[in-house]
Amino acid sequence: MATLTVPTTVPSVSEDCEQLRKAFSGWGTNEGLIIDILGHRNAEQRNLIRKTYAETYGEDLLKALDKELSNDFERLVLLWALDPAERDALLANEATKRWTSSNQVLMEIACTRSANQLLHARQAYHARYKKSLEEDVAHHTTGDFRKLLLPLVSSYRYEGEEVNMTLAKTEAKLLHEKISDKAYSDDDVIRVLATRSKAQINATLNHYKNEYGNDINKDLKADPKDEFLALLRSTVKCLVYPEKYFEKVLRLAINRRGTDEGALTRVVCTRAEVDLKIIADEYQRRNSVPLTRAIVKDTHGDYENLLLALAGHVEN
Amino acid sequence: MRKGCSKFFLEDERQFERWNDSAIKSLKAEFKLFKDVVVLSLMHPWERDARLLKKALKKGPPHYNVIVEIACTRSSDQLLGARKAYHSLFDRSIEEDLASHVKGSERKLLVALVSAYRYEGPKVKEDAAKSEAKALLNAIKNNNGDHKKKAMEEDEVIWILTTRSKPHLKVVYEQYKKISAKTITEDLEVELLLKETVECLCTPQTYFTRVFDTALREDAKEDAKKALTRLVATQEDVDLKGIAARFEDKIKERVKGAYKDVLLGVLADDRK
C-alpha cells in the first residue's frame, strides 16, 4: 500500500506551477512550499506539473530545482519529481558507473518492479542514455555477477498467478542439488530465478522449504563473506517478499552510525507510491519503533520533512 | 475454373473425367503454401511471431534457426510484442519455455536473443566496436579446435551479440573484417546457429538472399519453401523487395499456381 497522500481537492496544475515558481523567486527558496506541493502529488500529477511548468516558464522544473536546492534534500526532490520509469533508469545508470556502482541496486530494480515497470524503465533508459540498460550492465559487470544480473534486467516475466506444482517440485529439487554442490552460479539456478514468474518461484521455494527443511536463504548462507551469495539471497528476497528486503535496507540505512541517505532516499522515493505502508509496518514489527519516528531521529531539516511527507506522516 | 484447369483432369477409357493423382498432390502442396502465406499475412504480427516461436521450440533443434530469425530480424518493439502475445497465448514467458526446453549449448544464446530489447538509435561507439571485434575473434579462434566449448557458449560472445544495438553490431562486423582474413560469418561455418545470428543482425540481406535461393532450387525441400513463405509473409523490411526483384524470374519459373500469384502479389505490395 502506498503512503503518499494527495489532498482531496487538488489545486489546478497552473496553480501548482505558479506556487512552485514563487517558491524559487526572490531570496532563498521556500522549501516548505515545495514539500507541500510535490510531496503530495502522484506520478501522473507530477508529470503534468513538469510539462506545464516547462510550457509556461520555458524552463525544465528539474533544472530550476537543481539551481535552488542542495544536498540530500535536492537529491530527494529531484528523484521524487521524476516519473518512476525515468527514476529507475537514472538509478540503474548510476549503478553501472564506476564510482557509484551497485550490483544491489540493479538487482533491486530488476526484481521488485513489475514486468511492465521494468520494461518502461528500459525504454526510459534508451531515451535518456541512447543505449540499452542491458548493454551497460553487460559491459560494466563481470563474472558471476554479470551471469546473474544480465538475465535479471532482461527479464519480462509472465505475471499470472498460475502455478505448476509438478514443476515447482522438480525445480526445488534442482535448486537443492545445485546448492548442496555449492554450484551457486549454475546456469539452472540462474535460469529459474531469472525467467520463472514470481508466483511460480514462490511455489518452488515453498516446496523447497517443505521438502528440505530449510528456507533457501538459510542454505545460501554457507559463506557469510561471499558477496555473490549475498546478492543471490537478496534476489530471492526481492522476488518473493520485497517488503522484508526493503525493511532491511532501511534498517541498515538508518540504524548505522551516520545515515545512508542514498539508500533511505532511494527506498522512500521508489516505494512511496507502491508499498511503503507495508514496508513501514514490517519496519515497526522488526524494530519496535515506527519508521517515521526513526526518520525524525536520524534526519533533519527539509530532507526530514519531505521524507515524512512521502512516508504519509501526519502532523500531530 | 474447371474448364480452365484441364491438366488436372484425365479421361480414362470409360470416358470419365477424374482427377490426375499427381496433379492433386502438387495442388495440395501449392495450396498449403498458399494458405500459409495468407494465414501468416493476416494474423496480427505479434501473435504470429509468438506462434512461430512456440512451434519452432516444439519441433526441436533443427528448427531453432526460426527462433534466431525472429529474434534478430524484428524491431525491439516487435519482439517485445511477440513476448507479450506469448504470455497471453501460452500462460508462460518465451524465456522460461526456451530456458527449460532447450538443452544443448544453444540455450544461453537463444534465451538471451529473445530477451533482447535493443537500443534502436544510430549512435555507435567506435572504440567499443573495435575491442568487441577483437573479443569475438579471440573467442572464435580459441574455440574452433576446441570441441568442449563452442563460441556460442562464451559469455563475451553472447552479451555482445545480444545486448548491442544493430547499428553497433554492423560496425563490429566491419571492424572484424579489418583484423581477420575472413568475415565473422565465414569464420563461423562450423556453428550454424551463431552464424545465422550474426547474419540476421549484421547482414540481413545475405540471409534473405540465401533463403530465397535455397527455396527456389530444383531440389528445394519442404522446410526451405516454408522458410521462404515465412519470410515473405512476415518481413516488413523494405529491402526484401529488392532481393525479390532479383528472383522474380526464378519465381515465375519454379513456383506454380495460386502460391506463385500470392507470392508475387505480396512482394509487389506497397510496404511501409
Coordinates of C-alpha atoms in Angstrom, one line a residue:
Chain A
M1 CA 0.0 0.0 0.0
A2 CA 1.2 3.5 -0.8
T3 CA 2.0 6.1 1.8
L4 CA 1.7 9.1 -0.4
T5 CA -1.2 11.3 0.4
V6 CA -2.8 13.6 -2.1
P7 CA -5.3 16.3 -0.9
T8 CA -8.9 15.5 -1.8
T9 CA -9.2 18.8 -3.8
V10 CA -6.0 19.2 -5.7
P11 CA -5.2 22.7 -7.0
S12 CA -5.1 23.1 -10.7
V13 CA -1.8 22.4 -12.4
S14 CA -1.2 26.0 -13.3
E15 CA -1.8 27.0 -9.7
D16 CA 0.8 24.4 -8.6
C17 CA 3.3 25.7 -11.2
E18 CA 2.7 29.3 -10.1
Q19 CA 3.3 28.4 -6.5
L20 CA 6.4 26.5 -7.3
R21 CA 7.7 29.4 -9.3
K22 CA 7.0 31.6 -6.3
A23 CA 8.9 29.2 -4.1
F24 CA 12.0 29.8 -6.2
S25 CA 11.8 33.6 -6.7
G26 CA 13.4 36.2 -4.6
W27 CA 16.0 35.5 -1.9
G28 CA 16.3 31.9 -0.9
T29 CA 13.9 29.2 -1.5
N30 CA 10.6 28.3 0.1
E31 CA 11.3 24.6 0.7
G32 CA 8.2 24.2 2.8
L33 CA 6.1 25.1 -0.2
I34 CA 7.9 22.7 -2.5
I35 CA 7.3 19.9 0.0
D36 CA 3.7 20.8 0.4
I37 CA 3.1 20.6 -3.3
L38 CA 5.4 18.0 -4.8
G39 CA 5.3 15.9 -1.6
H40 CA 1.6 15.4 -2.1
R41 CA 1.2 14.7 -5.8
N42 CA 1.3 11.4 -7.6
A43 CA 3.3 10.4 -10.6
E44 CA 0.7 11.5 -13.2
Q45 CA 0.2 14.8 -11.4
R46 CA 4.0 15.4 -11.1
N47 CA 4.4 14.7 -14.8
L48 CA 1.7 17.2 -15.7
I49 CA 3.3 19.8 -13.5
R50 CA 6.7 19.4 -15.1
K51 CA 5.2 19.6 -18.6
T52 CA 3.1 22.7 -17.8
Y53 CA 5.9 24.4 -15.9
A54 CA 8.2 24.0 -19.0
E55 CA 5.4 25.3 -21.3
T56 CA 4.7 28.3 -19.0
Y57 CA 8.1 29.4 -18.0
G58 CA 10.3 27.9 -20.7
E59 CA 12.4 26.0 -18.2
D60 CA 12.6 22.4 -17.0
L61 CA 11.3 22.3 -13.4
L62 CA 14.1 19.9 -12.5
K63 CA 16.8 22.4 -13.7
A64 CA 15.1 25.1 -11.6
L65 CA 15.1 22.7 -8.6
D66 CA 18.7 21.8 -9.2
K67 CA 19.7 25.5 -9.2
E68 CA 17.9 26.3 -6.0
L69 CA 18.4 23.3 -3.8
S70 CA 21.3 21.3 -2.5
N71 CA 22.4 18.2 -0.8
D72 CA 20.2 15.4 0.5
F73 CA 17.0 17.5 0.1
E74 CA 17.8 18.3 -3.5
R75 CA 18.6 14.7 -4.3
L76 CA 15.3 13.6 -2.8
V77 CA 13.2 16.2 -4.6
L78 CA 14.9 15.5 -7.9
L79 CA 14.4 11.8 -7.7
W80 CA 10.9 12.2 -6.4
A81 CA 9.9 14.6 -9.2
L82 CA 10.9 12.1 -11.9
D83 CA 8.5 9.8 -13.4
P84 CA 9.0 6.2 -12.0
A85 CA 10.4 4.8 -15.2
E86 CA 12.9 7.7 -15.6
R87 CA 13.8 7.4 -12.0
D88 CA 14.6 3.7 -12.3
A89 CA 16.6 4.4 -15.5
L90 CA 18.6 7.1 -13.6
L91 CA 19.3 4.8 -10.6
A92 CA 20.2 1.9 -12.9
N93 CA 22.6 4.1 -14.9
E94 CA 24.3 5.3 -11.7
A95 CA 24.6 1.7 -10.6
T96 CA 26.7 0.9 -13.6
K97 CA 29.1 3.8 -13.3
R98 CA 32.4 3.1 -11.7
W99 CA 32.2 5.3 -8.6
T100 CA 28.7 4.7 -7.8
S101 CA 28.4 1.1 -9.0
S102 CA 26.0 -1.1 -7.2
N103 CA 25.0 -4.6 -8.1
Q104 CA 22.4 -4.5 -5.4
V105 CA 20.5 -1.5 -6.9
L106 CA 20.5 -3.2 -10.3
M107 CA 19.1 -6.4 -8.8
E108 CA 16.6 -4.4 -6.7
I109 CA 15.2 -2.6 -9.8
A110 CA 15.1 -5.8 -11.9
C111 CA 13.3 -7.9 -9.2
T112 CA 11.0 -5.6 -7.3
R113 CA 9.4 -3.9 -10.3
S114 CA 6.5 -5.5 -12.2
A115 CA 7.4 -6.8 -15.7
N116 CA 5.9 -3.7 -17.3
Q117 CA 7.5 -1.3 -14.9
L118 CA 10.9 -2.9 -15.7
L119 CA 10.1 -2.6 -19.3
H120 CA 9.2 1.1 -19.0
A121 CA 12.5 1.7 -17.2
R122 CA 14.4 0.0 -20.1
Q123 CA 12.5 2.2 -22.5
A124 CA 13.3 5.3 -20.5
Y125 CA 16.9 4.2 -20.4
H126 CA 17.0 4.1 -24.3
A127 CA 15.6 7.6 -24.4
R128 CA 17.8 9.1 -21.8
Y129 CA 21.1 7.5 -22.4
K130 CA 21.0 6.5 -26.1
K131 CA 21.8 2.9 -25.3
S132 CA 20.2 -0.1 -23.7
L133 CA 20.4 -0.9 -20.0
E134 CA 21.4 -4.5 -20.9
E135 CA 24.5 -3.4 -22.8
D136 CA 25.6 -1.2 -19.9
V137 CA 25.1 -4.0 -17.4
A138 CA 26.9 -6.4 -19.7
H139 CA 29.7 -4.0 -20.1
H140 CA 30.2 -2.9 -16.5
T141 CA 29.7 -6.1 -14.6
T142 CA 31.8 -9.2 -14.7
G143 CA 31.9 -12.9 -13.8
D144 CA 29.1 -14.4 -11.8
F145 CA 27.6 -11.0 -11.1
R146 CA 27.1 -10.5 -14.8
K147 CA 25.8 -14.0 -15.2
L148 CA 23.1 -13.2 -12.7
L149 CA 22.3 -9.5 -13.4
L150 CA 22.1 -9.6 -17.2
P151 CA 19.3 -12.1 -17.3
L152 CA 17.6 -10.3 -14.4
V153 CA 17.5 -6.9 -16.1
S154 CA 16.4 -8.6 -19.4
S155 CA 13.5 -10.5 -18.0
Y156 CA 9.9 -10.0 -19.0
R157 CA 8.2 -12.3 -16.6
Y158 CA 4.8 -13.8 -17.0
E159 CA 2.6 -12.1 -14.4
G160 CA -0.2 -14.6 -14.0
E161 CA -1.0 -16.4 -10.7
E162 CA -1.0 -19.9 -12.3
V163 CA 1.4 -22.3 -10.8
N164 CA 2.6 -25.7 -11.9
M165 CA 3.1 -27.8 -8.8
T166 CA 5.0 -30.6 -10.6
L167 CA 7.4 -28.0 -12.0
A168 CA 7.7 -26.5 -8.5
K169 CA 8.8 -29.9 -7.2
T170 CA 11.3 -30.5 -10.0
E171 CA 12.8 -27.1 -9.7
A172 CA 13.0 -27.2 -6.0
K173 CA 14.9 -30.4 -6.2
L174 CA 17.2 -29.0 -8.9
L175 CA 18.0 -25.9 -6.7
H176 CA 18.6 -28.1 -3.7
E177 CA 21.1 -30.2 -5.7
K178 CA 23.0 -27.3 -7.1
I179 CA 23.1 -25.6 -3.7
S180 CA 24.4 -28.7 -2.0
D181 CA 27.1 -28.9 -4.6
K182 CA 27.9 -25.2 -3.9
A183 CA 27.2 -24.5 -7.6
Y184 CA 25.6 -21.2 -6.8
S185 CA 26.1 -19.6 -10.2
D186 CA 25.0 -22.6 -12.1
D187 CA 23.0 -22.0 -15.3
D188 CA 20.0 -23.7 -14.0
V189 CA 19.9 -21.7 -10.7
I190 CA 20.1 -18.5 -12.7
R191 CA 17.5 -19.8 -15.2
V192 CA 14.9 -20.4 -12.6
L193 CA 15.4 -17.1 -10.8
A194 CA 15.6 -15.0 -13.9
T195 CA 12.8 -16.5 -16.1
R196 CA 10.1 -18.0 -14.0
S197 CA 7.1 -16.0 -12.9
K198 CA 7.1 -14.7 -9.3
A199 CA 4.2 -16.9 -8.4
Q200 CA 6.0 -19.9 -9.8
I201 CA 9.2 -19.1 -7.9
N202 CA 7.2 -18.7 -4.7
A203 CA 5.7 -22.1 -5.1
T204 CA 9.0 -23.6 -5.8
L205 CA 10.6 -22.1 -2.7
N206 CA 7.7 -23.1 -0.5
H207 CA 8.2 -26.6 -1.8
Y208 CA 11.9 -26.3 -1.1
K209 CA 11.2 -25.5 2.5
N210 CA 8.6 -28.2 2.9
E211 CA 10.8 -30.9 1.4
Y212 CA 14.3 -30.0 2.6
G213 CA 13.5 -28.3 5.9
N214 CA 15.3 -25.0 5.4
D215 CA 14.4 -21.7 3.8
I216 CA 16.5 -21.5 0.7
N217 CA 18.2 -18.4 2.0
K218 CA 19.4 -20.3 5.1
D219 CA 21.1 -22.8 2.7
L220 CA 22.6 -19.9 0.8
K221 CA 24.4 -18.6 3.9
A222 CA 27.3 -21.0 3.6
D223 CA 29.9 -18.3 3.4
P224 CA 28.9 -15.0 5.1
K225 CA 31.7 -13.1 3.3
D226 CA 30.7 -14.3 -0.2
E227 CA 29.3 -11.2 -2.0
F228 CA 27.7 -13.2 -4.7
L229 CA 25.8 -15.3 -2.2
A230 CA 24.6 -12.2 -0.5
L231 CA 23.3 -10.9 -3.9
L232 CA 21.7 -14.2 -4.5
R233 CA 19.9 -14.1 -1.2
S234 CA 18.7 -10.6 -1.8
T235 CA 17.5 -11.6 -5.2
V236 CA 15.3 -14.3 -3.6
K237 CA 14.0 -11.8 -1.1
C238 CA 13.2 -9.3 -3.7
L239 CA 11.3 -11.8 -5.8
V240 CA 9.1 -13.3 -3.1
Y241 CA 8.9 -10.9 -0.1
P242 CA 10.2 -7.5 -1.2
E243 CA 8.9 -5.7 1.9
K244 CA 11.3 -7.7 4.0
Y245 CA 14.1 -6.8 1.7
F246 CA 13.3 -3.1 1.8
E247 CA 12.9 -3.2 5.6
K248 CA 16.4 -4.5 5.9
V249 CA 17.8 -1.8 3.6
L250 CA 16.1 0.8 5.6
R251 CA 17.2 -0.7 8.9
L252 CA 20.8 -0.7 7.8
A253 CA 20.5 2.8 6.3
I254 CA 19.0 4.3 9.5
N255 CA 20.5 2.5 12.4
R256 CA 24.0 2.8 11.3
R257 CA 26.3 5.4 12.8
G258 CA 25.6 8.2 10.3
T259 CA 22.7 7.6 8.0
D260 CA 23.0 6.2 4.5
E261 CA 20.9 8.9 2.9
G262 CA 21.4 7.4 -0.6
A263 CA 19.6 4.2 0.4
L264 CA 17.0 6.0 2.5
T265 CA 16.1 8.4 -0.3
R266 CA 16.0 5.6 -2.9
V267 CA 13.7 3.3 -0.9
V268 CA 11.3 6.1 0.2
C269 CA 11.1 7.6 -3.4
T270 CA 10.7 4.3 -5.2
R271 CA 8.2 2.8 -2.8
A272 CA 6.1 5.7 -1.6
E273 CA 3.6 5.1 -4.4
V274 CA 3.8 1.3 -4.2
D275 CA 4.1 -0.4 -0.8
L276 CA 5.9 1.8 1.7
K277 CA 3.0 1.3 4.1
I278 CA 3.6 -2.4 4.1
I279 CA 7.4 -1.8 4.5
A280 CA 6.8 0.6 7.3
D281 CA 4.6 -2.0 9.1
E282 CA 7.3 -4.5 8.7
Y283 CA 9.9 -2.0 10.0
Q284 CA 7.8 -1.4 13.1
R285 CA 7.4 -5.1 13.6
R286 CA 11.1 -5.7 13.3
N287 CA 12.5 -2.7 15.1
S288 CA 9.7 -1.9 17.7
V289 CA 9.6 1.7 16.5
P290 CA 7.6 3.4 13.8
L291 CA 9.5 4.2 10.6
T292 CA 8.5 7.8 10.8
R293 CA 10.0 8.1 14.3
A294 CA 13.3 6.6 13.2
I295 CA 13.4 9.1 10.3
V296 CA 12.7 12.0 12.7
K297 CA 15.5 10.8 15.0
D298 CA 18.1 10.3 12.2
T299 CA 17.5 13.1 9.8
H300 CA 16.7 16.8 10.0
G301 CA 15.5 19.9 8.1
D302 CA 13.8 19.9 4.8
Y303 CA 15.2 16.5 4.0
E304 CA 13.4 15.1 7.0
N305 CA 10.2 17.0 6.2
L306 CA 9.9 15.7 2.7
L307 CA 10.7 12.1 3.7
L308 CA 8.0 12.3 6.3
A309 CA 5.5 13.7 3.8
L310 CA 6.2 10.9 1.4
A311 CA 6.0 8.3 4.2
G312 CA 2.5 9.5 4.9
H313 CA 3.3 11.2 8.2
V314 CA 0.5 13.4 9.6
E315 CA 1.5 16.2 11.9
N316 CA 0.0 15.6 15.4
Chain B
M1 CA -12.5 -22.7 -63.3
R2 CA -12.9 -26.4 -64.0
K3 CA -12.8 -25.7 -67.7
G4 CA -9.6 -23.7 -67.3
C5 CA -7.7 -26.4 -65.4
S6 CA -7.7 -29.1 -67.9
K7 CA -4.4 -30.5 -66.9
F8 CA -5.9 -31.7 -63.7
F9 CA -8.2 -34.0 -65.4
L10 CA -7.7 -37.2 -67.2
E11 CA -10.0 -39.0 -69.4
D12 CA -9.9 -42.7 -68.9
E13 CA -11.1 -45.5 -71.1
R14 CA -14.6 -45.2 -69.8
Q15 CA -14.6 -41.5 -70.9
F16 CA -15.0 -40.4 -67.3
E17 CA -13.1 -37.3 -66.2
R18 CA -11.3 -37.9 -63.0
W19 CA -8.5 -36.1 -61.0
N20 CA -5.0 -36.7 -62.0
D21 CA -3.4 -38.0 -58.8
S22 CA 0.0 -36.4 -59.1
A23 CA -1.6 -33.1 -60.0
I24 CA -3.8 -33.3 -56.9
K25 CA -0.7 -33.8 -54.8
S26 CA 1.1 -30.8 -56.2
L27 CA -2.1 -28.8 -56.0
K28 CA -2.5 -29.7 -52.3
A29 CA 1.1 -28.7 -51.7
E30 CA 0.7 -25.4 -53.5
F31 CA -2.5 -24.7 -51.6
K32 CA -0.8 -25.4 -48.3
L33 CA 1.9 -22.9 -49.1
F34 CA -0.7 -20.5 -50.4
K35 CA -2.7 -21.0 -47.2
D36 CA 0.3 -20.5 -45.1
V37 CA 1.2 -17.2 -46.7
V38 CA -2.4 -15.9 -46.4
V39 CA -2.8 -17.0 -42.8
L40 CA 0.6 -15.6 -41.8
S41 CA -0.1 -12.3 -43.5
L42 CA -3.5 -11.9 -41.9
M43 CA -2.6 -12.8 -38.3
H44 CA -1.5 -10.0 -36.0
P45 CA 2.3 -9.9 -36.3
W46 CA 2.8 -10.4 -32.5
E47 CA 0.5 -13.4 -32.3
R48 CA 2.0 -14.8 -35.5
D49 CA 5.6 -14.5 -34.1
A50 CA 4.6 -16.0 -30.8
R51 CA 3.0 -19.0 -32.5
L52 CA 6.0 -19.4 -34.8
L53 CA 8.3 -19.3 -31.8
K54 CA 6.3 -21.9 -30.0
K55 CA 6.2 -24.2 -33.0
A56 CA 9.9 -23.9 -33.6
L57 CA 10.6 -24.8 -29.9
K58 CA 8.3 -27.8 -30.1
K59 CA 9.8 -29.1 -33.3
G60 CA 13.3 -29.1 -31.8
P61 CA 16.9 -28.2 -32.7
P62 CA 16.7 -28.3 -36.5
H63 CA 14.1 -25.6 -36.3
Y64 CA 15.9 -23.3 -33.8
N65 CA 17.0 -21.1 -36.7
V66 CA 13.4 -19.8 -36.9
I67 CA 13.9 -18.6 -33.3
V68 CA 17.1 -16.8 -34.3
E69 CA 15.4 -15.3 -37.4
I70 CA 12.5 -13.9 -35.4
A71 CA 14.6 -12.6 -32.5
C72 CA 17.1 -11.0 -34.8
T73 CA 15.1 -9.5 -37.7
R74 CA 12.3 -8.0 -35.7
S75 CA 12.5 -4.5 -34.3
S76 CA 12.8 -4.2 -30.5
D77 CA 9.2 -3.3 -30.1
Q78 CA 8.0 -6.1 -32.4
L79 CA 10.0 -8.7 -30.5
L80 CA 8.6 -7.3 -27.3
G81 CA 5.1 -7.6 -28.7
A82 CA 5.7 -11.2 -29.6
R83 CA 6.8 -11.8 -25.9
K84 CA 3.5 -10.2 -24.7
A85 CA 1.5 -12.2 -27.1
Y86 CA 3.3 -15.3 -25.9
H87 CA 2.2 -14.5 -22.3
S88 CA -1.4 -14.3 -23.4
L89 CA -1.4 -17.3 -25.6
F90 CA 0.5 -19.8 -23.6
D91 CA 0.5 -18.5 -19.9
R92 CA 4.2 -18.6 -19.8
S93 CA 7.0 -16.4 -20.9
I94 CA 9.0 -17.5 -24.0
E95 CA 12.2 -17.1 -21.9
E96 CA 11.1 -19.7 -19.4
D97 CA 10.0 -22.1 -22.1
L98 CA 13.2 -21.8 -24.0
A99 CA 15.3 -22.0 -20.9
S100 CA 13.7 -25.2 -19.7
H101 CA 13.3 -27.0 -23.1
V102 CA 16.5 -26.2 -24.9
K103 CA 19.1 -28.5 -23.5
G104 CA 22.2 -28.0 -25.6
S105 CA 24.8 -25.4 -26.0
E106 CA 22.3 -23.2 -27.8
R107 CA 20.4 -22.5 -24.7
K108 CA 22.2 -19.4 -23.4
L109 CA 22.3 -17.8 -26.8
L110 CA 18.6 -18.4 -27.6
V111 CA 17.3 -17.2 -24.3
A112 CA 19.4 -14.1 -24.5
L113 CA 18.4 -13.4 -28.1
V114 CA 14.6 -13.4 -27.3
S115 CA 15.2 -11.3 -24.2
A116 CA 16.9 -8.5 -26.1
Y117 CA 15.4 -5.1 -26.0
R118 CA 18.0 -3.3 -28.1
Y119 CA 18.5 0.4 -28.4
E120 CA 17.5 1.5 -31.8
G121 CA 19.3 4.8 -32.4
P122 CA 22.2 5.3 -34.8
K123 CA 24.7 6.2 -32.1
V124 CA 27.7 3.8 -32.2
K125 CA 30.8 3.6 -30.0
E126 CA 33.7 3.1 -32.4
D127 CA 36.2 2.2 -29.7
A128 CA 33.9 -0.4 -28.1
A129 CA 33.2 -1.8 -31.5
K130 CA 36.9 -2.3 -32.2
S131 CA 37.6 -4.1 -28.9
E132 CA 34.4 -6.2 -29.3
A133 CA 35.5 -7.3 -32.7
K134 CA 38.8 -8.4 -31.2
A135 CA 37.0 -10.2 -28.4
L136 CA 34.8 -12.1 -30.9
L137 CA 37.9 -13.0 -33.0
N138 CA 39.6 -14.4 -29.9
A139 CA 36.5 -16.4 -28.8
I140 CA 36.1 -17.9 -32.3
K141 CA 39.8 -18.8 -32.8
N142 CA 40.1 -20.3 -29.3
N143 CA 37.1 -22.5 -29.8
N144 CA 37.4 -23.6 -33.3
G145 CA 39.6 -26.5 -32.5
D146 CA 38.2 -27.0 -29.0
H147 CA 35.3 -29.4 -29.1
K148 CA 34.5 -28.9 -25.4
K149 CA 33.1 -25.4 -25.6
K150 CA 31.6 -23.6 -28.6
A151 CA 31.9 -20.0 -29.3
M152 CA 28.2 -19.6 -28.8
E153 CA 28.6 -20.6 -25.2
E154 CA 31.1 -17.9 -24.5
D155 CA 29.7 -15.2 -22.2
E156 CA 31.6 -12.5 -24.0
V157 CA 30.2 -13.5 -27.4
I158 CA 26.7 -13.8 -26.1
W159 CA 26.5 -10.4 -24.4
I160 CA 28.0 -8.6 -27.4
L161 CA 25.6 -10.2 -29.8
T162 CA 22.5 -10.0 -27.6
T163 CA 22.7 -6.6 -26.0
R164 CA 24.4 -4.3 -28.5
S165 CA 22.3 -2.3 -31.0
K166 CA 22.2 -3.4 -34.6
P167 CA 24.0 -0.4 -36.0
H168 CA 26.7 -1.0 -33.4
L169 CA 27.0 -4.7 -34.5
K170 CA 27.3 -3.7 -38.1
V171 CA 30.4 -1.6 -37.2
V172 CA 31.7 -4.6 -35.2
Y173 CA 31.3 -6.7 -38.3
E174 CA 33.3 -4.2 -40.4
Q175 CA 36.0 -3.9 -37.7
Y176 CA 36.3 -7.7 -37.6
K177 CA 37.0 -7.8 -41.3
K178 CA 39.9 -5.5 -40.7
I179 CA 41.6 -7.8 -38.2
S180 CA 40.7 -11.1 -39.7
A181 CA 41.3 -12.6 -43.1
K182 CA 37.6 -13.6 -43.2
T183 CA 34.3 -12.1 -42.2
I184 CA 32.7 -13.3 -38.9
T185 CA 30.2 -15.4 -40.8
E186 CA 32.9 -17.1 -42.8
D187 CA 34.7 -17.9 -39.6
L188 CA 31.6 -19.3 -38.1
E189 CA 30.9 -22.0 -40.7
V190 CA 31.0 -24.7 -38.0
E191 CA 28.5 -23.1 -35.7
L192 CA 25.5 -22.6 -37.9
L193 CA 23.2 -21.1 -35.3
L194 CA 25.7 -18.5 -34.3
K195 CA 26.5 -17.8 -38.0
E196 CA 22.8 -17.1 -38.7
T197 CA 22.6 -14.9 -35.6
V198 CA 25.4 -12.7 -36.9
E199 CA 24.0 -12.8 -40.4
C200 CA 20.5 -11.7 -39.4
L201 CA 21.9 -9.0 -37.2
C202 CA 24.7 -7.6 -39.3
T203 CA 24.0 -8.6 -42.9
P204 CA 20.3 -9.4 -43.1
Q205 CA 20.3 -9.1 -46.9
T206 CA 22.7 -12.0 -47.2
Y207 CA 20.4 -14.1 -45.0
F208 CA 17.3 -13.2 -47.0
T209 CA 19.0 -13.8 -50.3
R210 CA 20.1 -17.3 -49.1
V211 CA 16.5 -18.2 -48.1
F212 CA 15.2 -17.2 -51.5
D213 CA 18.0 -19.0 -53.2
T214 CA 17.6 -22.3 -51.3
A215 CA 13.8 -22.3 -51.7
L216 CA 13.9 -21.7 -55.4
R217 CA 16.3 -24.5 -56.2
E218 CA 15.2 -27.6 -58.2
D219 CA 15.6 -29.9 -55.2
A220 CA 14.2 -27.5 -52.6
K221 CA 12.9 -29.2 -49.5
E222 CA 9.7 -28.5 -47.7
D223 CA 11.4 -26.6 -44.9
A224 CA 13.2 -24.4 -47.4
K225 CA 9.9 -23.5 -49.1
K226 CA 8.3 -22.9 -45.7
A227 CA 11.2 -20.6 -44.8
L228 CA 10.5 -18.5 -47.9
T229 CA 6.8 -18.4 -47.2
R230 CA 7.6 -17.2 -43.6
L231 CA 10.0 -14.6 -44.8
V232 CA 7.7 -13.2 -47.4
A233 CA 4.7 -13.0 -45.1
T234 CA 6.5 -11.7 -42.0
Q235 CA 9.3 -9.4 -43.1
E236 CA 8.5 -5.8 -43.3
D237 CA 11.9 -4.9 -44.4
V238 CA 11.6 -2.7 -47.5
D239 CA 14.8 -4.2 -48.9
L240 CA 13.1 -7.6 -49.3
K241 CA 11.5 -6.3 -52.4
G242 CA 14.9 -5.6 -53.9
I243 CA 16.0 -9.1 -53.3
A244 CA 12.7 -10.5 -54.5
A245 CA 13.0 -8.5 -57.7
R246 CA 16.3 -10.4 -58.5
F247 CA 14.5 -13.6 -58.0
E248 CA 11.3 -12.7 -59.9
D249 CA 12.2 -14.7 -62.9
K250 CA 13.1 -17.8 -60.9
I251 CA 9.8 -17.5 -59.0
K252 CA 7.9 -17.3 -62.2
E253 CA 9.8 -20.3 -63.5
R254 CA 9.8 -22.6 -60.4
V255 CA 6.6 -21.7 -58.5
K256 CA 3.2 -22.6 -59.7
G257 CA -0.4 -21.6 -59.4
A258 CA -2.1 -19.7 -56.7
Y259 CA 1.0 -19.8 -54.5
K260 CA 3.1 -18.0 -57.2
D261 CA 0.5 -15.4 -57.7
V262 CA 0.2 -14.7 -53.9
L263 CA 4.0 -14.7 -53.6
L264 CA 4.5 -12.2 -56.4
G265 CA 1.5 -10.2 -55.2
V266 CA 2.7 -9.9 -51.6
L267 CA 6.2 -8.9 -52.8
A268 CA 4.8 -6.2 -55.1
D269 CA 2.6 -4.9 -52.4
D270 CA 3.3 -1.4 -51.3
R271 CA 5.1 -1.9 -48.0
K272 CA 5.9 0.6 -45.4

